[in-house]
Amino acid sequence: MCMNTGAPRQTPAPATSLPRLALLQIVVSDPNPCTALMAGPSAYHSTTVPCTHGGADPAVPDSGTGIPVVDFDALVNGAAEQRAQAVRDVGRACQDWGFFMVVNHGVSEDLKEAFMASCEELFSSPSEEKAAYLEAGPMAPVRVGSGFYAAVDGARYCRDYVKMFAHPELHCPAKLIRAEVATEYAATTRRLLLSLATAVSESLGLAGGRVAEAMRLESSSPNRYPAPCTGQGGDDDVGVPALGLPAHSDHGFLTLLFQNGVDGLQVHHGGRWLLATPLPGAFFVIAGDQLEIVSNGRYKGVLHRAVVGGERARMSAVSMISPCLDAVVEPVPELAVDGQGLEFRGVRYRDYMEHQQSNRLNGKAALDIARVQRAVAEPDN
């Protein structure tokens, strides 16, 4: 069942004001002894130091824009026609938007709230307890930092984070986060993402397990964004929302995100930025670069960004499902037909992730290392 955001919705309960804005991400994937991806939190904090990155141009509220909504219960428990329609809805959302909401997903609000609370405790921990993980390399199992990757940012984004490998083993510093909550949340969201991966595969006309088999799906990390931060600090930037993270596409396959009731996620669709406001209880689902590669460009990794501003902090939790680190991700051969040819070459996911995580975020530029470069024919004289 696919719904439109223009439908009536309940008024969400007001979120508790937080001292800083936080985003938590966890990447989930299938067990595979050869790989483990990162999972970790990141945050945008309130700060007296102005961001040095330029303010974001305004976004249009999502009301009436029709962000697709997929009924997860229909996808996994519905009658044959209901399920077939839900699979078509997933495919259409991935093709037209690269972004959708999923409702009736079965992840309890109690678990989501416990996970958020655990992450807030993590970000409130004394600096000395996090010192051992500060600014570790992009592939470290636990990494704490600010911005995107401070060694290469060249600008200060309004974001703090901690990232942890979550699968097949959760690398969870006991003093920083409640391991039992993180473990349950990672396992629960992983199952949800694997079901969505099956639907994505079927929507492409493939067997349900074909895409997961091709990529040897694995898992990744959380982020947190600290709160109100605007512009560059100059007079011209007063009231201009600052960037928590600039426009980018995710390096993984699918990303699952929920937030604490404070908006700030923006997606690029139809030539403009849209402020994404979730239905109560819904997860956002974001298509990543590996989905674009394995689908041979039929589905696109969506450009999105995080914007901070206003009086309340924002926290969001992100779970990502990604290929096995040593998997070579390439288009499924069945999708390179009818003279279309291959749009991407095979790239080992570890190499792709290191490339994306070790360079400044720049839209979808990371995909260039996988694109097939075609010679441009010169005009006849």
Short mmCIF file of C-alpha atoms in Angstrom, two decimals:
data_model
loop_
_atom_site.label_atom_id
_atom_site.label_comp_id
_atom_site.label_asym_id
_atom_site.label_seq_id
_atom_site.Cartn_x
_atom_site.Cartn_y
_atom_site.Cartn_z
CA MET A 1 0.00 0.00 0.00
CA CYS A 2 1.43 3.35 -1.02
CA MET A 3 0.16 6.48 0.67
CA ASN A 4 0.69 10.19 0.13
CA THR A 5 1.94 12.60 2.74
CA GLY A 6 -1.04 14.78 1.99
CA ALA A 7 -3.22 12.28 3.89
CA PRO A 8 -4.51 13.29 7.35
CA ARG A 9 -1.96 12.63 10.06
CA GLN A 10 -1.97 12.65 13.82
CA THR A 11 -0.25 15.53 15.58
CA PRO A 12 3.02 14.22 17.00
CA ALA A 13 3.62 14.65 20.70
CA PRO A 14 6.03 17.52 21.36
CA ALA A 15 9.60 16.34 21.74
CA THR A 16 11.60 17.13 24.85
CA SER A 17 14.07 19.94 24.33
CA LEU A 18 17.64 18.67 24.22
CA PRO A 19 20.87 20.52 24.93
CA ARG A 20 22.14 19.63 21.49
CA LEU A 21 20.97 18.27 18.18
CA ALA A 22 21.82 14.62 17.57
CA LEU A 23 21.73 12.15 14.71
CA LEU A 24 22.34 8.46 15.34
CA GLN A 25 23.13 6.01 12.54
CA ILE A 26 23.43 2.24 12.56
CA VAL A 27 24.26 0.21 9.47
CA VAL A 28 22.91 -3.34 9.43
CA SER A 29 23.87 -6.28 7.24
CA ASP A 30 23.94 -10.03 6.94
CA PRO A 31 26.50 -12.02 8.94
CA ASN A 32 29.64 -12.74 7.00
CA PRO A 33 32.98 -13.62 8.61
CA CYS A 34 34.91 -11.57 6.07
CA THR A 35 33.32 -8.23 6.95
CA ALA A 36 31.89 -5.94 9.54
CA LEU A 37 30.73 -2.42 8.81
CA MET A 38 30.55 0.55 11.11
CA ALA A 39 27.64 1.66 13.21
CA GLY A 40 27.75 4.78 15.28
CA PRO A 41 26.05 7.99 16.49
CA SER A 42 26.74 11.54 15.38
CA ALA A 43 25.30 14.82 16.53
CA TYR A 44 24.83 18.50 15.83
CA HIS A 45 25.49 20.46 19.04
CA SER A 46 24.54 23.87 20.32
CA THR A 47 27.72 25.87 20.16
CA THR A 48 29.01 29.37 20.61
CA VAL A 49 31.47 28.85 17.77
CA PRO A 50 29.85 29.75 14.44
CA CYS A 51 29.91 27.22 11.64
CA THR A 52 32.42 28.09 8.94
CA HIS A 53 30.42 26.45 6.17
CA GLY A 54 27.94 28.63 4.33
CA GLY A 55 24.27 28.58 5.23
CA ALA A 56 21.89 26.35 3.33
CA ASP A 57 19.49 27.72 0.75
CA PRO A 58 15.84 27.42 1.83
CA ALA A 59 13.93 24.17 1.41
CA VAL A 60 10.26 23.73 0.55
CA PRO A 61 8.16 21.98 3.24
CA ASP A 62 7.12 18.49 2.19
CA SER A 63 3.38 19.10 2.64
CA GLY A 64 1.67 18.16 -0.60
CA THR A 65 4.89 17.05 -2.31
CA GLY A 66 3.90 13.38 -2.15
CA ILE A 67 6.86 11.65 -0.49
CA PRO A 68 5.97 7.96 -1.03
CA VAL A 69 4.87 5.87 1.95
CA VAL A 70 5.12 2.06 2.00
CA ASP A 71 3.09 -0.14 4.33
CA PHE A 72 5.60 -2.66 5.66
CA ASP A 73 2.91 -4.91 7.12
CA ALA A 74 1.36 -5.32 3.66
CA LEU A 75 4.83 -6.13 2.32
CA VAL A 76 5.50 -8.99 4.74
CA ASN A 77 2.04 -10.15 5.85
CA GLY A 78 -0.36 -9.04 3.13
CA ALA A 79 -2.29 -11.23 0.73
CA ALA A 80 -0.64 -11.91 -2.63
CA GLU A 81 -2.05 -8.83 -4.39
CA GLN A 82 -1.40 -6.57 -1.40
CA ARG A 83 2.20 -7.72 -1.25
CA ALA A 84 2.66 -7.37 -5.02
CA GLN A 85 1.36 -3.80 -4.82
CA ALA A 86 3.70 -3.00 -1.92
CA VAL A 87 6.66 -4.33 -3.95
CA ARG A 88 5.62 -2.11 -6.87
CA ASP A 89 5.38 0.84 -4.47
CA VAL A 90 8.94 0.21 -3.25
CA GLY A 91 10.21 0.08 -6.83
CA ARG A 92 8.42 3.22 -7.88
CA ALA A 93 9.69 5.09 -4.82
CA CYS A 94 13.29 3.99 -5.50
CA GLN A 95 13.04 4.98 -9.15
CA ASP A 96 11.20 8.29 -8.80
CA TRP A 97 12.55 9.54 -5.48
CA GLY A 98 15.28 7.32 -4.04
CA PHE A 99 13.49 8.09 -0.78
CA PHE A 100 10.32 7.01 1.01
CA MET A 101 8.70 6.46 4.39
CA VAL A 102 7.84 3.06 5.82
CA VAL A 103 4.98 2.62 8.31
CA ASN A 104 3.54 -0.35 10.23
CA HIS A 105 7.09 -1.67 10.51
CA GLY A 106 6.76 -3.38 13.88
CA VAL A 107 9.70 -1.61 15.58
CA SER A 108 8.32 -0.54 18.96
CA GLU A 109 8.36 3.07 20.06
CA ASP A 110 9.77 1.89 23.39
CA LEU A 111 12.85 0.45 21.67
CA LYS A 112 13.33 3.57 19.54
CA GLU A 113 13.04 5.83 22.58
CA ALA A 114 15.43 3.67 24.59
CA PHE A 115 17.94 3.80 21.78
CA MET A 116 17.64 7.59 21.51
CA ALA A 117 18.07 7.94 25.26
CA SER A 118 21.15 5.72 25.20
CA CYS A 119 22.65 7.84 22.42
CA GLU A 120 21.99 11.04 24.32
CA GLU A 121 23.84 9.56 27.27
CA LEU A 122 26.72 8.76 24.94
CA PHE A 123 26.99 12.29 23.63
CA SER A 124 26.77 13.68 27.15
CA SER A 125 29.67 11.53 28.32
CA PRO A 126 32.84 13.27 29.57
CA SER A 127 35.39 13.97 26.87
CA GLU A 128 38.01 11.82 28.56
CA GLU A 129 35.80 8.75 28.18
CA LYS A 130 35.68 9.33 24.41
CA ALA A 131 39.30 10.38 23.99
CA ALA A 132 40.54 6.96 22.87
CA TYR A 133 38.19 7.07 19.85
CA LEU A 134 38.62 10.68 18.79
CA GLU A 135 39.24 11.12 15.07
CA ALA A 136 40.14 7.50 14.38
CA GLY A 137 40.47 6.53 10.73
CA PRO A 138 37.42 5.97 8.49
CA MET A 139 37.59 2.18 8.85
CA ALA A 140 38.16 2.05 12.62
CA PRO A 141 35.54 -0.08 14.43
CA VAL A 142 34.75 2.85 16.77
CA ARG A 143 35.25 6.47 15.79
CA VAL A 144 34.29 9.72 17.53
CA GLY A 145 34.58 13.12 15.93
CA SER A 146 32.89 16.21 14.54
CA GLY A 147 31.93 17.36 11.07
CA PHE A 148 32.18 14.57 8.47
CA TYR A 149 35.82 13.52 8.80
CA ALA A 150 37.72 16.43 10.30
CA ALA A 151 41.02 15.49 8.66
CA VAL A 152 39.59 16.29 5.22
CA ASP A 153 36.52 18.50 5.80
CA GLY A 154 38.16 21.88 5.28
CA ALA A 155 35.05 23.33 6.93
CA ARG A 156 33.36 22.91 10.27
CA TYR A 157 29.97 21.27 9.90
CA CYS A 158 27.61 21.46 12.87
CA ARG A 159 27.80 17.78 13.67
CA ASP A 160 29.40 15.50 16.26
CA TYR A 161 29.36 11.76 15.86
CA VAL A 162 30.39 8.38 17.14
CA LYS A 163 30.51 5.48 14.70
CA MET A 164 30.75 1.82 15.58
CA PHE A 165 30.94 -1.41 13.66
CA ALA A 166 27.63 -3.13 14.42
CA HIS A 167 27.76 -6.42 12.56
CA PRO A 168 28.56 -9.27 12.79
CA GLU A 169 29.89 -8.04 16.14
CA LEU A 170 28.78 -4.82 17.82
CA HIS A 171 31.82 -2.75 18.81
CA CYS A 172 30.21 -0.85 21.64
CA PRO A 173 32.29 0.88 24.35
CA ALA A 174 30.49 -0.06 27.57
CA LYS A 175 31.04 3.35 29.15
CA LEU A 176 29.55 5.20 26.20
CA ILE A 177 26.35 3.39 25.25
CA ARG A 178 24.04 0.70 26.63
CA ALA A 179 25.13 -2.35 24.69
CA GLU A 180 21.93 -4.36 25.24
CA VAL A 181 19.79 -1.55 23.76
CA ALA A 182 22.13 -0.97 20.81
CA THR A 183 22.30 -4.71 20.11
CA GLU A 184 18.52 -5.13 20.08
CA TYR A 185 17.99 -2.03 17.95
CA ALA A 186 20.66 -3.06 15.44
CA ALA A 187 19.22 -6.58 15.10
CA THR A 188 15.63 -5.32 14.77
CA THR A 189 16.38 -2.70 12.14
CA ARG A 190 18.62 -5.14 10.27
CA ARG A 191 15.69 -7.53 9.84
CA LEU A 192 13.53 -4.68 8.56
CA LEU A 193 16.20 -3.57 6.08
CA LEU A 194 16.74 -7.10 4.79
CA SER A 195 13.01 -7.40 4.09
CA LEU A 196 13.16 -4.10 2.19
CA ALA A 197 16.20 -5.40 0.26
CA THR A 198 14.12 -8.42 -0.80
CA ALA A 199 11.35 -6.11 -2.01
CA VAL A 200 13.85 -3.95 -3.91
CA SER A 201 15.21 -7.05 -5.66
CA GLU A 202 11.73 -8.23 -6.63
CA SER A 203 10.77 -4.76 -7.85
CA LEU A 204 13.66 -5.01 -10.32
CA GLY A 205 12.19 -8.24 -11.72
CA LEU A 206 14.76 -10.39 -9.91
CA ALA A 207 14.45 -13.17 -7.36
CA GLY A 208 13.97 -11.83 -3.84
CA GLY A 209 17.46 -12.80 -2.67
CA ARG A 210 19.32 -11.87 -5.85
CA VAL A 211 20.53 -8.40 -4.81
CA ALA A 212 21.48 -9.47 -1.29
CA GLU A 213 23.43 -12.39 -2.76
CA ALA A 214 25.22 -10.16 -5.23
CA MET A 215 26.36 -7.73 -2.54
CA ARG A 216 26.74 -10.02 0.48
CA LEU A 217 24.88 -7.47 2.56
CA GLU A 218 26.48 -6.36 5.80
CA SER A 219 26.04 -3.54 8.39
CA SER A 220 27.25 0.00 9.41
CA SER A 221 26.95 3.10 11.79
CA PRO A 222 25.16 5.87 13.92
CA ASN A 223 25.58 9.69 13.95
CA ARG A 224 24.48 12.60 16.11
CA TYR A 225 24.09 16.27 15.23
CA PRO A 226 24.38 19.00 17.90
CA ALA A 227 21.93 21.80 17.87
CA PRO A 228 21.24 25.39 16.96
CA CYS A 229 23.97 26.61 14.65
CA THR A 230 23.35 29.15 11.90
CA GLY A 231 25.24 30.46 8.92
CA GLN A 232 28.88 31.53 8.97
CA GLY A 233 28.51 33.93 11.84
CA GLY A 234 28.45 37.04 9.65
CA ASP A 235 25.67 39.62 9.49
CA ASP A 236 24.48 38.25 6.16
CA ASP A 237 23.93 34.81 7.69
CA VAL A 238 21.62 35.79 10.55
CA GLY A 239 18.66 33.40 10.56
CA VAL A 240 20.08 31.25 7.77
CA PRO A 241 20.08 27.53 8.66
CA ALA A 242 23.58 26.09 8.78
CA LEU A 243 24.61 22.75 7.37
CA GLY A 244 24.99 19.82 9.71
CA LEU A 245 26.10 17.82 6.68
CA PRO A 246 26.24 19.13 3.10
CA ALA A 247 24.48 17.56 0.13
CA HIS A 248 25.60 13.96 -0.35
CA SER A 249 24.39 10.47 -1.17
CA ASP A 250 25.00 7.57 1.23
CA HIS A 251 27.80 5.12 0.50
CA GLY A 252 25.71 2.06 1.44
CA PHE A 253 22.69 0.24 0.00
CA LEU A 254 19.70 1.41 2.09
CA THR A 255 19.56 3.76 5.08
CA LEU A 256 16.82 3.75 7.73
CA LEU A 257 16.34 6.97 9.73
CA PHE A 258 14.12 8.30 12.48
CA GLN A 259 14.40 11.56 14.40
CA ASN A 260 13.31 13.06 17.70
CA GLY A 261 10.52 15.28 16.39
CA VAL A 262 12.78 18.12 15.25
CA ASP A 263 12.99 18.41 11.46
CA GLY A 264 16.19 19.07 9.55
CA LEU A 265 16.51 16.33 6.92
CA GLN A 266 16.18 17.70 3.39
CA VAL A 267 16.04 15.70 0.16
CA HIS A 268 16.62 16.87 -3.39
CA HIS A 269 13.73 16.05 -5.72
CA GLY A 270 12.40 17.66 -8.87
CA GLY A 271 15.16 20.26 -8.93
CA ARG A 272 14.52 21.63 -5.44
CA TRP A 273 15.23 20.88 -1.80
CA LEU A 274 12.32 19.52 0.22
CA LEU A 275 12.12 19.51 4.01
CA ALA A 276 11.14 15.94 4.94
CA THR A 277 8.59 15.72 7.74
CA PRO A 278 7.78 12.15 8.84
CA LEU A 279 4.41 10.62 9.57
CA PRO A 280 4.10 9.67 13.26
CA GLY A 281 6.14 6.56 13.99
CA ALA A 282 7.50 6.26 10.44
CA PHE A 283 11.06 5.56 9.35
CA PHE A 284 12.61 7.36 6.39
CA VAL A 285 14.31 5.04 3.88
CA ILE A 286 17.13 6.51 1.79
CA ALA A 287 18.55 4.81 -1.32
CA GLY A 288 22.36 4.76 -1.40
CA ASP A 289 25.13 4.55 -3.96
CA GLN A 290 25.41 0.74 -3.87
CA LEU A 291 21.75 0.42 -4.85
CA GLU A 292 22.41 2.73 -7.79
CA ILE A 293 25.39 0.59 -8.85
CA VAL A 294 23.80 -2.85 -8.44
CA SER A 295 20.61 -1.72 -10.24
CA ASN A 296 22.73 -0.37 -13.12
CA GLY A 297 21.36 3.11 -12.57
CA ARG A 298 17.68 2.19 -12.61
CA TYR A 299 17.39 3.34 -9.01
CA LYS A 300 19.25 6.44 -7.84
CA GLY A 301 20.99 7.23 -4.58
CA VAL A 302 19.22 10.38 -3.45
CA LEU A 303 21.00 13.61 -2.59
CA HIS A 304 20.15 14.75 0.92
CA ARG A 305 21.55 17.01 3.61
CA ALA A 306 21.06 17.89 7.28
CA VAL A 307 20.26 21.47 8.24
CA VAL A 308 20.31 22.86 11.77
CA GLY A 309 18.78 25.98 13.27
CA GLY A 310 16.03 27.12 15.59
CA GLU A 311 15.75 26.77 19.34
CA ARG A 312 15.59 22.99 19.78
CA ALA A 313 18.19 20.33 19.26
CA ARG A 314 17.66 17.58 16.70
CA MET A 315 18.61 13.95 17.18
CA SER A 316 18.15 11.23 14.59
CA ALA A 317 19.04 7.56 14.54
CA VAL A 318 20.28 6.01 11.31
CA SER A 319 20.69 2.34 10.41
CA MET A 320 22.38 1.39 7.16
CA ILE A 321 22.56 -1.92 5.32
CA SER A 322 25.62 -2.25 3.12
CA PRO A 323 27.64 -4.85 1.20
CA CYS A 324 30.26 -7.07 2.73
CA LEU A 325 33.44 -4.98 2.89
CA ASP A 326 35.27 -7.31 0.50
CA ALA A 327 32.36 -7.72 -1.92
CA VAL A 328 32.93 -6.34 -5.42
CA VAL A 329 29.72 -4.44 -6.15
CA GLU A 330 28.71 -4.25 -9.80
CA PRO A 331 25.49 -4.17 -11.80
CA VAL A 332 23.50 -7.39 -11.76
CA PRO A 333 24.04 -8.79 -15.30
CA GLU A 334 20.32 -9.35 -15.81
CA LEU A 335 19.80 -5.57 -15.67
CA ALA A 336 22.29 -4.77 -18.45
CA VAL A 337 20.02 -5.75 -21.31
CA ASP A 338 18.27 -4.24 -24.31
CA GLY A 339 21.41 -2.48 -25.45
CA GLN A 340 21.62 -0.38 -22.28
CA GLY A 341 25.04 -1.73 -21.38
CA LEU A 342 26.79 -1.31 -18.07
CA GLU A 343 26.70 2.09 -16.37
CA PHE A 344 29.12 1.10 -13.63
CA ARG A 345 32.17 -1.09 -13.23
CA GLY A 346 32.77 -3.37 -10.25
CA VAL A 347 34.36 -1.73 -7.20
CA ARG A 348 35.24 -3.43 -3.93
CA TYR A 349 33.00 -1.90 -1.26
CA ARG A 350 35.87 -1.43 1.18
CA ASP A 351 37.65 0.71 -1.44
CA TYR A 352 34.49 2.65 -2.24
CA MET A 353 33.76 3.36 1.41
CA GLU A 354 37.34 4.42 2.16
CA HIS A 355 37.26 6.75 -0.85
CA GLN A 356 33.96 8.36 0.15
CA GLN A 357 34.79 8.59 3.84
CA SER A 358 38.31 10.00 3.29
CA ASN A 359 37.33 12.88 1.01
CA ARG A 360 35.21 15.96 1.37
CA LEU A 361 31.54 15.38 0.78
CA ASN A 362 30.70 16.69 -2.68
CA GLY A 363 27.27 15.64 -3.85
CA LYS A 364 27.53 12.29 -5.66
CA ALA A 365 31.14 12.73 -6.76
CA ALA A 366 32.18 9.50 -5.01
CA LEU A 367 30.23 7.52 -7.62
CA ASP A 368 32.63 8.70 -10.31
CA ILE A 369 35.14 5.99 -9.34
CA ALA A 370 32.56 3.38 -10.36
CA ARG A 371 31.05 5.02 -13.42
CA VAL A 372 31.87 3.60 -16.83
CA GLN A 373 33.58 6.38 -18.76
CA ARG A 374 32.28 6.46 -22.30
CA ALA A 375 34.17 8.06 -25.12
CA VAL A 376 32.37 11.06 -26.63
CA ALA A 377 32.14 10.77 -30.38
CA GLU A 378 33.58 13.74 -32.22
CA PRO A 379 31.32 15.37 -34.82
CA ASP A 380 32.06 14.64 -38.45
CA ASN A 381 33.83 17.42 -40.32
#
